[in-house]
Coordinates of C-alpha atoms in Angstrom, one line a residue:
Chain A
M1 CA -28.2 -44.5 2.8
A2 CA -25.0 -42.7 1.7
N3 CA -21.7 -44.5 2.3
Y4 CA -19.2 -42.2 4.1
P5 CA -15.5 -42.9 3.6
S6 CA -13.6 -44.2 6.7
S7 CA -11.4 -41.8 8.7
Q8 CA -8.4 -43.6 7.3
S9 CA -9.4 -43.0 3.7
I10 CA -10.2 -39.3 4.5
A11 CA -6.6 -39.0 5.9
V12 CA -5.3 -40.5 2.6
I13 CA -7.4 -38.1 0.6
L14 CA -6.3 -35.1 2.6
D15 CA -2.6 -36.1 2.3
S16 CA -2.9 -36.2 -1.5
I17 CA -4.0 -32.5 -1.6
A18 CA -1.3 -30.0 -2.5
D19 CA -2.9 -27.3 -0.3
G20 CA -2.5 -27.3 3.5
V21 CA -5.7 -28.5 5.3
F22 CA -6.5 -28.6 9.0
T23 CA -9.7 -29.0 10.9
V24 CA -10.6 -27.8 14.4
N25 CA -13.2 -28.9 16.9
S26 CA -15.5 -26.6 18.8
E27 CA -12.7 -25.8 21.3
W28 CA -10.4 -24.6 18.5
R29 CA -8.1 -27.6 18.8
I30 CA -6.6 -29.3 15.8
T31 CA -8.4 -32.5 14.9
S32 CA -6.7 -33.2 11.5
F33 CA -3.6 -31.9 9.8
N34 CA -2.5 -33.0 6.4
R35 CA 0.9 -33.5 4.9
A36 CA 1.0 -30.2 2.9
A37 CA 0.2 -28.3 6.2
E38 CA 3.2 -30.1 7.8
T39 CA 5.4 -28.9 4.9
I40 CA 4.2 -25.3 4.7
L41 CA 4.3 -24.7 8.5
G42 CA 7.2 -27.1 9.3
I43 CA 5.2 -28.7 12.1
P44 CA 4.9 -32.5 12.3
R45 CA 1.3 -33.7 12.5
E46 CA 1.7 -35.5 15.8
E47 CA 2.8 -32.3 17.4
A48 CA 0.0 -30.3 15.9
M49 CA -2.9 -32.6 16.8
G50 CA -4.9 -31.5 19.8
K51 CA -3.1 -28.1 20.1
P52 CA -4.9 -24.7 20.0
C53 CA -5.1 -23.8 16.3
C54 CA -3.5 -20.4 16.7
E55 CA -0.4 -21.9 18.3
V56 CA 0.0 -24.2 15.3
F57 CA -1.1 -21.9 12.4
R58 CA 0.6 -18.7 13.7
S59 CA -1.0 -16.4 11.2
S60 CA -1.2 -12.6 11.0
I61 CA -4.9 -12.8 11.7
C62 CA -5.1 -15.3 14.5
E63 CA -5.2 -12.7 17.3
T64 CA -7.6 -10.2 15.9
Q65 CA -9.5 -11.5 12.9
C66 CA -9.6 -15.3 13.0
A67 CA -11.2 -16.4 9.7
L68 CA -12.5 -19.7 11.1
K69 CA -14.2 -17.9 14.0
E70 CA -15.8 -15.5 11.6
T71 CA -17.0 -18.3 9.4
I72 CA -18.5 -20.2 12.4
N73 CA -20.1 -17.0 13.8
T74 CA -21.6 -15.8 10.5
G75 CA -22.0 -19.1 8.7
K76 CA -20.3 -17.6 5.6
S77 CA -17.2 -19.2 4.1
I78 CA -14.1 -17.1 3.5
I79 CA -12.4 -17.7 0.1
N80 CA -8.9 -16.8 -0.9
K81 CA -8.0 -14.3 1.8
T82 CA -4.3 -13.4 1.6
I83 CA -2.5 -13.4 5.0
F84 CA 0.9 -14.6 6.2
V85 CA 2.0 -17.2 8.7
I86 CA 5.3 -17.6 10.5
N87 CA 6.8 -21.1 10.1
V88 CA 9.1 -22.8 12.6
K89 CA 12.2 -21.2 11.0
G90 CA 10.8 -17.7 11.5
E91 CA 10.1 -17.2 7.8
R92 CA 7.0 -15.1 6.9
I93 CA 5.1 -17.3 4.4
P94 CA 2.4 -15.6 2.4
I95 CA -0.6 -17.8 2.0
S96 CA -4.2 -17.6 0.8
I97 CA -6.8 -19.2 3.0
S98 CA -10.3 -20.5 2.6
T99 CA -12.6 -21.6 5.5
A100 CA -15.8 -23.6 5.9
I101 CA -18.0 -25.0 8.7
L102 CA -17.8 -28.7 9.5
R103 CA -21.1 -30.5 10.3
N104 CA -21.8 -34.1 11.3
A105 CA -24.3 -36.4 9.6
K106 CA -27.1 -34.9 11.7
G107 CA -26.2 -31.4 10.5
E108 CA -24.8 -30.3 13.8
L109 CA -21.9 -28.0 13.9
I110 CA -18.7 -29.9 15.0
G111 CA -16.0 -27.4 14.1
G112 CA -14.4 -25.8 11.1
V113 CA -12.0 -26.6 8.2
E114 CA -9.3 -24.2 6.9
T115 CA -7.4 -24.8 3.7
F116 CA -4.3 -22.7 2.7
R117 CA -2.1 -22.3 -0.2
D118 CA 1.6 -21.3 -0.1
L119 CA 2.0 -18.1 -2.2
S120 CA 5.8 -17.8 -1.6
Q121 CA 6.7 -18.6 -5.2
L122 CA 4.1 -16.2 -6.5
E123 CA 5.2 -13.4 -4.2
E124 CA 8.9 -14.0 -5.2
L125 CA 7.9 -13.7 -8.9
Q126 CA 5.8 -10.6 -8.2
K127 CA 8.7 -9.0 -6.3
K128 CA 10.9 -9.7 -9.3
L129 CA 8.3 -8.3 -11.7
Y130 CA 7.2 -5.2 -9.8
E131 CA 10.4 -4.8 -7.7
K132 CA 8.3 -4.4 -4.6
Y133 CA 11.0 -4.7 -2.1
S134 CA 10.8 -3.6 1.5
F135 CA 13.1 -3.0 4.5
T136 CA 12.9 -6.7 5.4
D137 CA 14.5 -7.6 2.1
I138 CA 17.8 -5.9 3.2
I139 CA 19.7 -8.6 4.9
G140 CA 22.3 -7.9 7.5
R141 CA 23.2 -8.2 11.1
S142 CA 26.7 -6.7 11.0
L143 CA 27.5 -3.6 12.9
P144 CA 27.7 -1.3 9.8
M145 CA 24.3 -2.5 8.6
R146 CA 22.7 -2.2 12.1
K147 CA 23.8 1.4 12.2
I148 CA 22.0 2.0 8.9
F149 CA 18.9 0.2 10.0
D150 CA 18.8 2.4 13.1
I151 CA 18.7 5.7 11.1
L152 CA 16.7 4.5 8.1
P153 CA 13.2 5.1 9.6
Q154 CA 14.0 8.6 10.6
I155 CA 15.5 9.3 7.2
A156 CA 12.5 7.9 5.5
Q157 CA 10.1 10.0 7.5
S158 CA 11.9 13.2 6.5
D159 CA 11.7 14.6 3.0
A160 CA 15.4 15.3 2.8
T161 CA 17.4 14.4 -0.3
V162 CA 19.5 11.3 0.2
L163 CA 22.8 10.4 -1.3
L164 CA 23.5 6.6 -1.3
V165 CA 27.2 5.8 -1.7
G166 CA 28.4 2.3 -2.3
E167 CA 30.2 0.0 -4.7
S168 CA 28.3 -1.6 -7.5
G169 CA 26.1 -4.5 -6.3
T170 CA 25.7 -3.3 -2.7
G171 CA 22.0 -2.8 -3.2
K172 CA 21.7 0.9 -3.5
E173 CA 18.4 0.7 -5.3
L174 CA 17.1 -1.7 -2.6
F175 CA 17.9 0.9 0.0
A176 CA 16.2 3.7 -2.1
R177 CA 13.1 1.5 -2.4
A178 CA 13.1 0.8 1.3
I179 CA 13.3 4.5 2.1
H180 CA 10.4 5.2 -0.2
N181 CA 8.3 2.3 1.2
L182 CA 8.9 3.5 4.7
S183 CA 8.0 7.1 3.9
T184 CA 4.7 8.8 3.8
R185 CA 5.1 8.9 0.0
R186 CA 4.8 5.1 -0.3
K187 CA 1.3 5.3 -1.9
H188 CA 2.7 7.2 -4.8
E189 CA 5.2 6.3 -7.5
F190 CA 8.8 5.3 -7.0
V191 CA 10.6 6.0 -10.3
A192 CA 14.2 4.8 -10.8
V193 CA 16.4 6.3 -13.5
N194 CA 19.9 5.1 -14.4
C195 CA 21.5 8.4 -15.4
A196 CA 24.6 6.6 -16.9
A197 CA 22.5 4.5 -19.2
L198 CA 21.0 7.3 -21.3
P199 CA 22.7 10.0 -23.5
D200 CA 22.2 13.6 -22.3
T201 CA 19.4 14.6 -24.7
L202 CA 17.5 11.5 -24.0
L203 CA 18.0 11.8 -20.3
E204 CA 16.6 15.3 -20.4
S205 CA 13.4 14.2 -22.2
E206 CA 13.1 11.2 -19.9
L207 CA 13.4 13.2 -16.7
F208 CA 11.5 16.3 -17.7
G209 CA 9.2 15.1 -20.5
Y210 CA 8.2 17.1 -23.6
K211 CA 5.2 18.8 -25.1
A212 CA 3.6 17.8 -28.4
G213 CA 5.5 19.5 -31.3
A214 CA 8.6 20.2 -29.2
F215 CA 10.7 18.5 -31.9
T216 CA 10.2 16.5 -35.0
D217 CA 8.2 13.3 -34.2
A218 CA 7.1 14.7 -30.8
K219 CA 3.5 14.1 -31.9
K220 CA 2.2 13.5 -28.4
E221 CA 3.0 15.0 -25.1
K222 CA 5.2 12.8 -22.9
P223 CA 5.3 13.3 -19.1
G224 CA 8.8 13.1 -17.6
R225 CA 9.9 10.8 -14.8
F226 CA 9.7 13.7 -12.3
A227 CA 6.0 14.3 -13.3
I228 CA 5.3 10.6 -13.1
A229 CA 6.8 10.5 -9.6
D230 CA 4.7 13.5 -8.4
R231 CA 4.2 13.1 -4.6
G232 CA 6.4 10.1 -4.8
T233 CA 10.2 9.5 -5.0
V234 CA 12.7 9.8 -7.9
F235 CA 15.8 7.7 -7.6
L236 CA 18.7 8.9 -9.7
D237 CA 21.2 6.2 -9.9
E238 CA 24.8 6.8 -11.1
I239 CA 24.4 10.5 -10.5
G240 CA 28.2 11.0 -10.8
D241 CA 28.0 10.1 -14.5
I242 CA 25.8 13.0 -15.7
S243 CA 27.2 15.8 -17.9
P244 CA 27.8 19.3 -16.6
A245 CA 24.8 20.7 -18.6
M246 CA 22.5 18.1 -17.1
Q247 CA 23.9 18.9 -13.7
T248 CA 22.8 22.5 -14.1
R249 CA 19.3 21.5 -15.1
L250 CA 19.1 19.1 -12.2
L251 CA 20.3 21.8 -9.8
R252 CA 17.3 23.9 -10.8
V253 CA 14.9 21.1 -10.1
L254 CA 16.4 20.5 -6.6
Q255 CA 16.6 24.2 -5.8
E256 CA 13.2 25.4 -7.0
R257 CA 11.2 22.2 -7.3
I258 CA 10.1 23.0 -10.8
I259 CA 10.7 21.3 -14.1
E260 CA 10.6 22.6 -17.6
P261 CA 9.4 20.0 -20.1
L262 CA 10.9 20.4 -23.6
G263 CA 8.8 22.9 -25.6
A264 CA 6.9 24.1 -22.5
T265 CA 6.4 27.8 -22.1
K266 CA 5.9 27.7 -18.4
P267 CA 7.7 25.8 -15.7
V268 CA 5.8 23.0 -13.9
P269 CA 6.0 22.6 -10.1
V270 CA 6.8 19.1 -8.9
N271 CA 6.5 17.5 -5.4
V272 CA 9.1 14.8 -5.4
R273 CA 11.6 13.4 -3.0
V274 CA 15.0 12.8 -4.7
I275 CA 17.3 10.0 -3.7
T276 CA 20.6 9.8 -5.6
A277 CA 23.2 7.1 -5.7
T278 CA 26.7 6.8 -6.9
N279 CA 29.7 4.5 -6.7
K280 CA 32.1 7.4 -7.5
D281 CA 34.0 9.6 -5.2
L282 CA 32.1 12.9 -5.8
A283 CA 34.5 15.0 -3.8
K284 CA 37.3 13.9 -6.1
Y285 CA 35.1 14.7 -9.1
I286 CA 34.5 18.2 -7.7
R287 CA 38.3 18.8 -7.4
K288 CA 38.7 17.7 -11.0
G289 CA 35.9 20.0 -12.0
L290 CA 33.7 17.2 -13.3
F291 CA 30.9 17.7 -10.8
R292 CA 29.3 20.9 -9.6
E293 CA 30.0 21.7 -6.0
D294 CA 26.6 23.4 -5.5
L295 CA 24.8 20.3 -6.9
Y296 CA 26.9 18.1 -4.6
Y297 CA 25.7 20.0 -1.5
R298 CA 22.1 19.8 -2.8
I299 CA 22.1 16.1 -3.0
H300 CA 24.4 15.5 0.0
V301 CA 21.8 16.4 2.7
I302 CA 21.8 12.9 4.1
R303 CA 24.6 10.5 3.1
I304 CA 24.3 6.8 3.6
E305 CA 27.4 4.7 3.0
I306 CA 26.5 1.1 2.1
P307 CA 29.4 -1.1 3.1
P308 CA 30.9 -3.6 0.6
L309 CA 30.2 -7.2 1.4
R310 CA 33.9 -7.9 2.0
N311 CA 33.7 -5.6 5.0
R312 CA 30.7 -7.4 6.5
K313 CA 31.6 -11.0 6.0
E314 CA 29.5 -12.0 9.0
D315 CA 26.5 -11.3 6.9
V316 CA 27.5 -13.9 4.2
P317 CA 25.9 -16.9 5.9
L318 CA 22.7 -14.9 6.5
L319 CA 22.6 -13.8 2.8
I320 CA 23.4 -17.4 1.6
R321 CA 20.3 -18.7 3.5
H322 CA 18.2 -15.8 2.2
F323 CA 19.1 -16.4 -1.4
L324 CA 18.8 -20.2 -1.1
S325 CA 15.3 -19.8 0.2
K326 CA 14.5 -17.2 -2.6
F327 CA 15.8 -19.4 -5.4
N328 CA 14.3 -22.6 -3.9
R329 CA 10.9 -20.8 -4.3
L330 CA 11.7 -19.5 -7.8
Y331 CA 13.1 -22.8 -9.2
N332 CA 10.9 -25.0 -7.1
K333 CA 13.8 -26.8 -5.5
D334 CA 14.5 -28.2 -2.1
I335 CA 18.0 -27.2 -1.3
T336 CA 18.7 -27.3 2.4
D337 CA 22.1 -25.5 2.7
V338 CA 25.6 -25.2 1.3
S339 CA 28.3 -27.7 2.3
D340 CA 31.1 -26.7 4.7
S341 CA 33.6 -26.5 1.7
V342 CA 31.3 -24.2 -0.2
M343 CA 30.9 -22.0 2.9
V344 CA 34.7 -21.8 3.2
V345 CA 35.1 -20.8 -0.4
L346 CA 32.4 -18.1 -0.1
M347 CA 33.7 -16.8 3.1
A348 CA 37.2 -16.5 1.6
H349 CA 36.0 -14.8 -1.5
D350 CA 36.3 -11.0 -1.7
F351 CA 33.1 -10.3 -3.6
P352 CA 34.2 -7.5 -5.9
G353 CA 30.6 -7.6 -7.2
N354 CA 29.2 -7.5 -3.7
V355 CA 25.8 -8.9 -2.8
R356 CA 24.8 -9.1 -6.5
E357 CA 27.8 -11.4 -7.1
L358 CA 26.8 -13.6 -4.2
E359 CA 23.2 -13.7 -5.5
N360 CA 24.4 -14.7 -9.0
I361 CA 26.7 -17.4 -7.6
L362 CA 23.9 -18.9 -5.6
E363 CA 21.4 -18.8 -8.5
H364 CA 24.0 -20.6 -10.6
A365 CA 24.4 -23.2 -7.8
V366 CA 20.7 -23.6 -7.3
V367 CA 20.1 -24.2 -11.0
L368 CA 22.8 -26.9 -11.1
C369 CA 22.1 -28.5 -7.7
P370 CA 19.3 -31.1 -7.8
G371 CA 18.6 -30.9 -4.1
G372 CA 20.1 -31.3 -0.7
L373 CA 23.4 -29.5 -0.1
V374 CA 25.1 -27.2 -2.6
E375 CA 28.6 -28.7 -3.2
L376 CA 31.7 -27.2 -4.7
H377 CA 31.0 -28.6 -8.2
H378 CA 27.7 -26.6 -8.3
L379 CA 29.6 -23.3 -7.9
P380 CA 30.7 -21.2 -11.0
P381 CA 34.1 -22.6 -12.1
D382 CA 35.8 -19.2 -12.0
L383 CA 35.3 -19.2 -8.2
L384 CA 37.7 -22.1 -7.8
P385 CA 40.7 -21.0 -9.9
G386 CA 43.0 -23.7 -8.2
E387 CA 42.8 -26.4 -5.7
H388 CA 41.9 -24.8 -2.4
P389 CA 44.0 -26.6 0.3
M390 CA 41.1 -26.6 2.7
V391 CA 38.4 -27.8 0.4
S392 CA 39.9 -30.1 -2.2
G393 CA 38.9 -33.7 -2.5
N394 CA 36.3 -35.1 -0.3
H395 CA 37.7 -33.7 2.9
R396 CA 34.9 -32.3 5.0
L397 CA 36.0 -29.5 7.3
S398 CA 35.3 -29.7 11.0
L399 CA 33.7 -26.9 12.8
K400 CA 37.0 -26.2 14.5
E401 CA 38.9 -26.0 11.2
L402 CA 36.2 -23.6 9.8
E403 CA 36.4 -21.4 12.9
K404 CA 40.2 -21.3 12.7
M405 CA 40.1 -20.3 9.0
H406 CA 37.4 -17.7 9.5
I407 CA 39.1 -16.0 12.5
T408 CA 42.5 -16.0 10.7
N409 CA 40.9 -14.3 7.7
A410 CA 39.2 -11.7 9.9
I411 CA 42.5 -10.9 11.7
Q412 CA 44.3 -10.6 8.4
Q413 CA 41.7 -8.3 6.9
C414 CA 41.9 -6.1 10.0
N415 CA 45.7 -5.9 9.6
G416 CA 46.3 -7.8 12.8
N417 CA 44.1 -5.6 14.9
R418 CA 42.3 -8.0 17.3
T419 CA 39.7 -5.5 18.5
A420 CA 38.7 -4.6 15.0
A421 CA 38.6 -8.3 14.1
A422 CA 36.4 -9.1 17.0
K423 CA 34.1 -6.3 16.0
A424 CA 34.0 -7.7 12.4
L425 CA 33.2 -11.2 13.7
G426 CA 30.5 -9.8 15.9
I427 CA 32.0 -11.2 19.1
H428 CA 33.5 -9.7 22.2
P429 CA 37.3 -9.2 22.1
S430 CA 37.8 -11.4 25.1
T431 CA 35.9 -14.2 23.3
L432 CA 38.3 -13.7 20.4
F433 CA 41.3 -14.0 22.6
R434 CA 39.9 -17.1 24.2
K435 CA 39.3 -18.6 20.8
I436 CA 42.8 -17.7 19.6
A437 CA 44.3 -19.5 22.5
Y438 CA 41.9 -22.5 22.2
L439 CA 42.5 -22.9 18.4
G440 CA 46.2 -22.3 18.8
L441 CA 46.3 -19.6 16.1
E442 CA 49.5 -17.9 15.2
L443 CA 49.1 -14.2 15.2
P444 CA 50.9 -11.7 12.9
D445 CA 53.8 -9.8 14.4
Q446 CA 52.0 -6.5 13.7
D447 CA 49.0 -6.0 16.0
G448 CA 47.4 -3.3 13.9
R449 CA 47.1 -0.7 16.6
H450 CA 50.1 1.3 15.4
R451 CA 51.1 2.5 12.0
N452 CA 54.4 1.1 10.7
K453 CA 57.1 3.8 10.7
Chain B
M1 CA 14.6 -5.4 35.1
K2 CA 11.7 -5.1 32.7
V3 CA 10.2 -8.1 30.9
A4 CA 7.7 -7.7 28.1
I5 CA 5.2 -10.5 27.3
S6 CA 3.0 -10.4 24.2
V7 CA -0.5 -11.4 25.4
C8 CA -3.8 -12.3 23.8
N9 CA -6.8 -13.5 25.9
Q10 CA -4.6 -14.4 29.0
R11 CA -2.4 -16.5 26.8
I12 CA 0.9 -15.8 25.0
S13 CA 0.0 -14.1 21.7
P14 CA 0.7 -16.5 18.8
V15 CA 2.5 -14.0 16.6
F16 CA 4.6 -11.1 18.0
D17 CA 4.8 -9.3 14.6
T18 CA 1.0 -8.6 14.8
T19 CA 0.3 -8.7 18.5
T20 CA -1.7 -5.8 19.8
K21 CA -1.0 -6.1 23.5
L22 CA 2.2 -6.2 25.6
L23 CA 2.3 -6.9 29.3
V24 CA 5.3 -5.2 30.8
V25 CA 6.4 -6.6 34.2
T26 CA 9.1 -5.0 36.3
F27 CA 11.1 -7.3 38.6
K28 CA 13.3 -6.4 41.5
N29 CA 15.1 -9.0 43.5
G30 CA 13.0 -11.7 41.9
K31 CA 9.7 -10.1 42.9
T32 CA 7.2 -8.3 40.7
T33 CA 7.1 -4.6 41.5
D34 CA 4.9 -3.3 38.6
R35 CA 2.7 -4.5 35.8
T36 CA 1.4 -2.4 32.9
I37 CA -0.3 -3.0 29.6
C38 CA 1.1 -1.4 26.5
D39 CA -1.0 -1.0 23.4
L40 CA 0.6 -2.1 20.1
K41 CA -2.4 -1.7 17.9
K42 CA -1.7 -0.6 14.3
I43 CA 2.0 0.1 14.7
D44 CA 4.6 -0.9 12.2
F45 CA 7.9 -2.8 12.4
F46 CA 10.0 0.2 13.4
E47 CA 7.5 1.7 15.9
R48 CA 7.2 -1.8 17.5
L49 CA 11.0 -1.8 17.9
H50 CA 11.1 1.8 19.1
R51 CA 8.3 1.1 21.7
L52 CA 10.4 -1.8 23.2
Q53 CA 13.4 0.5 23.5
Q54 CA 11.3 3.3 25.0
L55 CA 9.9 0.9 27.6
D56 CA 13.5 -0.1 28.4
I57 CA 12.7 -3.8 28.0
R58 CA 15.5 -6.3 28.6
I59 CA 13.7 -9.5 27.9
L60 CA 10.9 -10.2 25.5
I61 CA 8.8 -13.4 25.9
C62 CA 6.7 -14.1 22.9
G63 CA 5.2 -16.7 20.6
A64 CA 6.2 -17.0 16.9
I65 CA 8.3 -14.1 15.6
S66 CA 9.7 -13.4 12.1
K67 CA 13.4 -13.6 11.7
P68 CA 13.9 -9.9 10.6
M69 CA 11.9 -8.8 13.6
E70 CA 13.8 -11.0 16.0
N71 CA 17.2 -9.9 14.6
A72 CA 16.2 -6.2 14.9
I73 CA 15.0 -6.6 18.5
Q74 CA 18.2 -8.5 19.4
S75 CA 20.3 -5.8 17.9
K76 CA 18.7 -3.4 20.4
R77 CA 20.2 -5.7 23.1
V78 CA 16.8 -7.2 24.1
Q79 CA 17.0 -10.9 24.8
V80 CA 14.2 -12.7 22.9
I81 CA 12.6 -15.8 24.3
S82 CA 10.5 -16.9 21.4
H83 CA 8.1 -19.7 20.5
V84 CA 6.6 -19.7 24.0
C85 CA 2.9 -20.7 24.5
G86 CA 0.5 -21.2 27.4
Y87 CA -1.2 -19.0 30.0
V88 CA 0.6 -15.8 30.7
E89 CA 0.6 -16.3 34.5
E90 CA 2.0 -19.8 34.2
V91 CA 4.7 -18.7 31.8
L92 CA 5.6 -15.8 34.1
Q93 CA 5.9 -18.2 37.0
A94 CA 8.0 -20.6 34.9
F95 CA 10.2 -17.7 33.9
L96 CA 10.7 -16.7 37.5
T97 CA 11.6 -20.2 38.6
G98 CA 13.8 -20.9 35.6
Q99 CA 11.4 -23.5 34.2
I100 CA 10.5 -21.8 31.0
T101 CA 12.6 -24.3 29.0
Q102 CA 10.0 -27.0 29.8
S103 CA 8.5 -28.5 26.6
R104 CA 4.9 -27.6 27.8
F105 CA 5.8 -23.9 27.2
L106 CA 7.1 -24.5 23.7
M107 CA 5.0 -24.0 20.6
P108 CA 4.3 -27.1 18.5
G109 CA 7.1 -28.0 16.2
C110 CA 9.8 -26.2 18.1
V111 CA 11.0 -29.1 20.3
G112 CA 14.6 -30.0 19.3
K113 CA 14.6 -27.9 16.2
G114 CA 16.6 -25.0 17.7
G115 CA 13.5 -22.9 17.3
R116 CA 14.0 -21.5 20.8
R117 CA 17.1 -19.3 21.2
F118 CA 17.6 -18.0 24.7
R119 CA 19.5 -18.4 27.9
R120 CA 17.9 -19.4 31.2
G121 CA 15.6 -16.7 32.3
R122 CA 15.8 -16.0 36.0
P123 CA 15.7 -12.3 36.7

């Protein structure tokens, strides 16, 4: 007779598996839950045991296409189906699942087993490789960002040309990709071109392509980016940096929706949506005669201004958490948060490089930090030019001190205007007044409501 | 006041992001005046958001919900009572009597983790 391992040794075996495993009985209640499942879902075993599996697993298919139910009904196992679960922190975790039927020694059905593998790291790498970013990758709860989120779906649904204006590093391409991914063109190509990176002649052949024999060494025909993006979206970054000659060619594409590849005898019609971006003041360029006015009005159908990070500081903690979790997955680290001192430094920083700068700072920190909290010495040295009075030494800031500093900064940035400061902090003005009184803050003489004469 | 509850087989649906059915309950002076079912099948993130706005929902009671979805709903001035589990009728009753904070209505793993973010819910 075969010797079955004891339930204790089965638990030890299950805990040693890197994949999450749980079993259910015939009433869909959890009967075992291994350590990896605890880690991936963030739920302690003792809380999961005996609970309905859908309330523990919280997957995208629990309600409509339960894999375990299907396996038990059909007798067929499901292998490596990709879904997502929502962990206790509210993060969407991509996983692959496999299911099987559980039978007792007599061969009677007693429940089912589901194993699942965390694909977060893989998804992060894929995102990096294929740049498959979606709307949910744009992080922000500040008022200016909420205003953009409100109009983004309608903009995406239209076919209008969009001009994204924002400083370098604000994520203009991310917005362009989000618009494409929300539009009906999402099944077709999104082609990004950095207009400033290529000389004029090269940019022309890149955008419009060429026919075989168009010039020496043009042995084969090459489709341009517009042709590649047919029925999709072309994103023209740094549009303010293209030459007047190129502006004329681009105007024709936008007006007539046709392209003329080099060496072609006939124009080719194209069906593309054009999204452009710039960090330059195009109106100023027009006045200086550097940018065609007619092209400006062609690309300026819908204008989205992406605010610089220094104007939406309330998004910094949210972005910090987002990047920490991203780099945790990429570098396989277990960094929980940043220390109070680091938060103070980052909140006080002006981020001339915007979100990209914050992302780079956090990547630097994650690489150097072995785990736990990111401390000051993990930050790039140029971020700490001198001793910061609030963060030097081992002094840990209290919540009150942090709040005091943050509110003072916000009031200063709004030139003393309390209403604007309250808006920037995302709180009601009366809450701000209460906090000013409670924290004993000294207010600037100028209240920011009137201009100085 | 209108309260929306994501439902699945008479229980709170486990994941709001993919839920297909919403029970919309209208309260007046603490009493239910209307109950309707709203279909959320095959609708995306924004449409889900738009539907809540269209229905003039003030409070959403749901199970697990992803952070971007929760943030987006809250930005529309809808209060989210998340990580709720149990039978819909019991949850509704608990909401009406201000007992929804009881641990029996919390999804596993959410006790003491700050997983639930809401104020007391008495209409």
